[in-house]
């Protein structure tokens, strides 16, 4: 099992940047893929990004391509989401999610049903 804790959310002006962190604990000796998702009030959950177990493959939702970057530091059991050029429409609760995957399982999907473990989320608000 894995426990996930997000951090780094807050209030930022349009055009600004934030870096979110997803810290994993529990059975971290096993490999796992990570996805980032977000949900704004009245909207469906949206896939933001994902990264494969080994970090060699990433995917992004169309709305964040070119602005967000996902990365991981397996030695620290932490995945990061660097968010640049933030826009008001990026305002949402951001959650990370994990699923165990061996290294030979290449790639990842930005789809909620793929993931088994979820963090509580962190609020990101983009406003002037």
mmCIF file of C-alpha atoms in Angstrom:
data_model
loop_
_atom_site.group_PDB
_atom_site.id
_atom_site.type_symbol
_atom_site.label_atom_id
_atom_site.label_comp_id
_atom_site.label_asym_id
_atom_site.label_seq_id
_atom_site.Cartn_x
_atom_site.Cartn_y
_atom_site.Cartn_z
ATOM 1 C CA UNK A 1 0.000 0.000 0.000
ATOM 2 C CA UNK A 2 0.988 3.609 -0.529
ATOM 3 C CA UNK A 3 0.147 6.813 1.253
ATOM 4 C CA UNK A 4 0.392 10.071 -0.670
ATOM 5 C CA UNK A 5 0.618 13.621 0.634
ATOM 6 C CA UNK A 6 0.495 16.654 -1.636
ATOM 7 C CA UNK A 7 2.020 20.006 -0.807
ATOM 8 C CA UNK A 8 2.913 23.271 -2.496
ATOM 9 C CA UNK A 9 -0.495 24.648 -3.328
ATOM 10 C CA UNK A 10 -1.522 28.201 -2.639
ATOM 11 C CA UNK A 11 -2.491 31.519 -4.154
ATOM 12 C CA UNK A 12 -0.591 32.792 -7.173
ATOM 13 C CA UNK A 13 -1.105 35.580 -9.695
ATOM 14 C CA UNK A 14 -1.792 34.838 -13.357
ATOM 15 C CA UNK A 15 1.470 34.164 -15.133
ATOM 16 C CA UNK A 16 3.109 32.948 -11.965
ATOM 17 C CA UNK A 17 4.499 29.552 -11.044
ATOM 18 C CA UNK A 18 4.040 26.906 -8.394
ATOM 19 C CA UNK A 19 5.664 23.566 -7.753
ATOM 20 C CA UNK A 20 3.538 20.833 -6.260
ATOM 21 C CA UNK A 21 5.035 17.847 -4.486
ATOM 22 C CA UNK A 22 3.623 14.383 -3.965
ATOM 23 C CA UNK A 23 5.399 12.484 -1.213
ATOM 24 C CA UNK A 24 4.844 8.733 -1.042
ATOM 25 C CA UNK A 25 5.232 6.431 1.924
ATOM 26 C CA UNK A 26 4.412 2.827 2.648
ATOM 27 C CA UNK A 27 5.489 0.165 0.176
ATOM 28 C CA UNK A 28 7.794 2.468 -1.718
ATOM 29 C CA UNK A 29 10.235 -0.354 -2.405
ATOM 30 C CA UNK A 30 7.860 -1.328 -5.174
ATOM 31 C CA UNK A 31 7.775 0.694 -8.374
ATOM 32 C CA UNK A 32 4.766 2.866 -9.051
ATOM 33 C CA UNK A 33 3.428 5.273 -11.622
ATOM 34 C CA UNK A 34 2.043 8.639 -10.537
ATOM 35 C CA UNK A 35 -0.727 10.737 -12.006
ATOM 36 C CA UNK A 36 -1.786 14.280 -11.233
ATOM 37 C CA UNK A 37 -5.451 15.224 -11.464
ATOM 38 C CA UNK A 38 -7.439 18.341 -10.743
ATOM 39 C CA UNK A 39 -11.040 19.200 -10.080
ATOM 40 C CA UNK A 40 -12.701 22.589 -9.977
ATOM 41 C CA UNK A 41 -16.142 23.187 -8.442
ATOM 42 C CA UNK A 42 -18.887 22.030 -10.769
ATOM 43 C CA UNK A 43 -16.435 20.371 -13.143
ATOM 44 C CA UNK A 44 -15.407 16.809 -13.781
ATOM 45 C CA UNK A 45 -12.055 15.566 -12.613
ATOM 46 C CA UNK A 46 -9.433 16.296 -15.240
ATOM 47 C CA UNK A 47 -6.234 14.419 -15.884
ATOM 48 C CA UNK A 48 -3.234 16.742 -15.720
ATOM 49 C CA UNK A 49 -0.141 14.588 -16.099
ATOM 50 C CA UNK A 50 1.421 11.232 -15.349
ATOM 51 C CA UNK A 51 4.859 9.710 -15.093
ATOM 52 C CA UNK A 52 5.862 6.077 -15.423
ATOM 53 C CA UNK A 53 7.501 3.996 -12.703
ATOM 54 C CA UNK A 54 11.004 4.614 -13.972
ATOM 55 C CA UNK A 55 10.328 8.195 -14.988
ATOM 56 C CA UNK A 56 11.050 7.571 -18.647
ATOM 57 C CA UNK A 57 7.561 8.287 -19.949
ATOM 58 C CA UNK A 58 5.271 11.227 -19.286
ATOM 59 C CA UNK A 59 1.928 12.433 -20.580
ATOM 60 C CA UNK A 60 0.025 15.689 -20.225
ATOM 61 C CA UNK A 61 -3.481 16.897 -20.667
ATOM 62 C CA UNK A 62 -3.965 19.181 -23.634
ATOM 63 C CA UNK A 63 -4.798 22.173 -21.470
ATOM 64 C CA UNK A 64 -1.425 22.135 -19.680
ATOM 65 C CA UNK A 65 1.003 21.017 -22.376
ATOM 66 C CA UNK A 66 3.930 23.374 -22.645
ATOM 67 C CA UNK A 67 3.266 24.914 -19.232
ATOM 68 C CA UNK A 68 3.453 22.032 -16.739
ATOM 69 C CA UNK A 69 6.278 19.551 -16.222
ATOM 70 C CA UNK A 70 6.166 16.363 -14.182
ATOM 71 C CA UNK A 71 9.275 14.754 -12.724
ATOM 72 C CA UNK A 72 10.235 12.342 -9.988
ATOM 73 C CA UNK A 73 13.028 11.699 -7.536
ATOM 74 C CA UNK A 74 12.720 8.065 -6.566
ATOM 75 C CA UNK A 75 15.443 8.374 -3.934
ATOM 76 C CA UNK A 76 13.146 10.807 -2.117
ATOM 77 C CA UNK A 77 9.928 8.981 -3.048
ATOM 78 C CA UNK A 78 8.627 12.272 -4.368
ATOM 79 C CA UNK A 79 6.983 13.377 -7.605
ATOM 80 C CA UNK A 80 6.849 17.020 -8.618
ATOM 81 C CA UNK A 81 4.554 19.040 -10.817
ATOM 82 C CA UNK A 82 6.117 22.283 -11.955
ATOM 83 C CA UNK A 83 3.389 24.659 -13.082
ATOM 84 C CA UNK A 84 4.368 27.737 -15.078
ATOM 85 C CA UNK A 85 2.393 30.512 -16.742
ATOM 86 C CA UNK A 86 -0.563 29.774 -14.529
ATOM 87 C CA UNK A 87 -3.996 30.903 -15.644
ATOM 88 C CA UNK A 88 -7.215 31.454 -13.694
ATOM 89 C CA UNK A 89 -8.678 28.355 -15.319
ATOM 90 C CA UNK A 90 -5.962 26.306 -13.598
ATOM 91 C CA UNK A 91 -7.673 26.973 -10.274
ATOM 92 C CA UNK A 92 -8.638 23.617 -8.764
ATOM 93 C CA UNK A 93 -7.855 21.054 -6.118
ATOM 94 C CA UNK A 94 -4.866 19.076 -7.345
ATOM 95 C CA UNK A 95 -4.464 15.458 -6.277
ATOM 96 C CA UNK A 96 -1.797 12.900 -6.945
ATOM 97 C CA UNK A 97 -2.495 9.214 -7.386
ATOM 98 C CA UNK A 98 -0.359 6.088 -7.584
ATOM 99 C CA UNK A 99 -0.510 2.559 -8.892
ATOM 100 C CA UNK A 100 2.137 -0.133 -8.571
ATOM 101 C CA UNK A 101 3.796 -0.905 -11.877
ATOM 102 C CA UNK A 102 6.975 -2.863 -12.658
ATOM 103 C CA UNK A 103 9.707 -1.143 -14.597
ATOM 104 C CA UNK A 104 8.911 -3.129 -17.724
ATOM 105 C CA UNK A 105 5.439 -1.579 -17.790
ATOM 106 C CA UNK A 106 6.289 1.416 -19.926
ATOM 107 C CA UNK A 107 4.169 4.485 -20.257
ATOM 108 C CA UNK A 108 1.308 5.863 -18.206
ATOM 109 C CA UNK A 109 -2.261 7.001 -18.649
ATOM 110 C CA UNK A 110 -3.904 10.176 -17.392
ATOM 111 C CA UNK A 111 -7.104 8.422 -16.418
ATOM 112 C CA UNK A 112 -8.474 8.144 -12.884
ATOM 113 C CA UNK A 113 -9.445 4.487 -13.175
ATOM 114 C CA UNK A 114 -5.811 3.471 -13.613
ATOM 115 C CA UNK A 115 -4.834 4.504 -10.088
ATOM 116 C CA UNK A 116 -5.372 2.783 -6.760
ATOM 117 C CA UNK A 117 -4.027 5.209 -4.147
ATOM 118 C CA UNK A 118 -4.932 8.863 -3.785
ATOM 119 C CA UNK A 119 -3.796 11.823 -1.753
ATOM 120 C CA UNK A 120 -6.093 14.335 -0.118
ATOM 121 C CA UNK A 121 -5.345 17.130 -2.558
ATOM 122 C CA UNK A 122 -3.967 20.635 -2.369
ATOM 123 C CA UNK A 123 -5.727 23.833 -3.405
ATOM 124 C CA UNK A 124 -4.277 25.933 -6.205
ATOM 125 C CA UNK A 125 -5.852 29.336 -6.758
ATOM 126 C CA UNK A 126 -4.778 31.591 -9.625
ATOM 127 C CA UNK A 127 -6.143 35.080 -9.203
ATOM 128 C CA UNK A 128 -5.083 38.699 -9.367
#
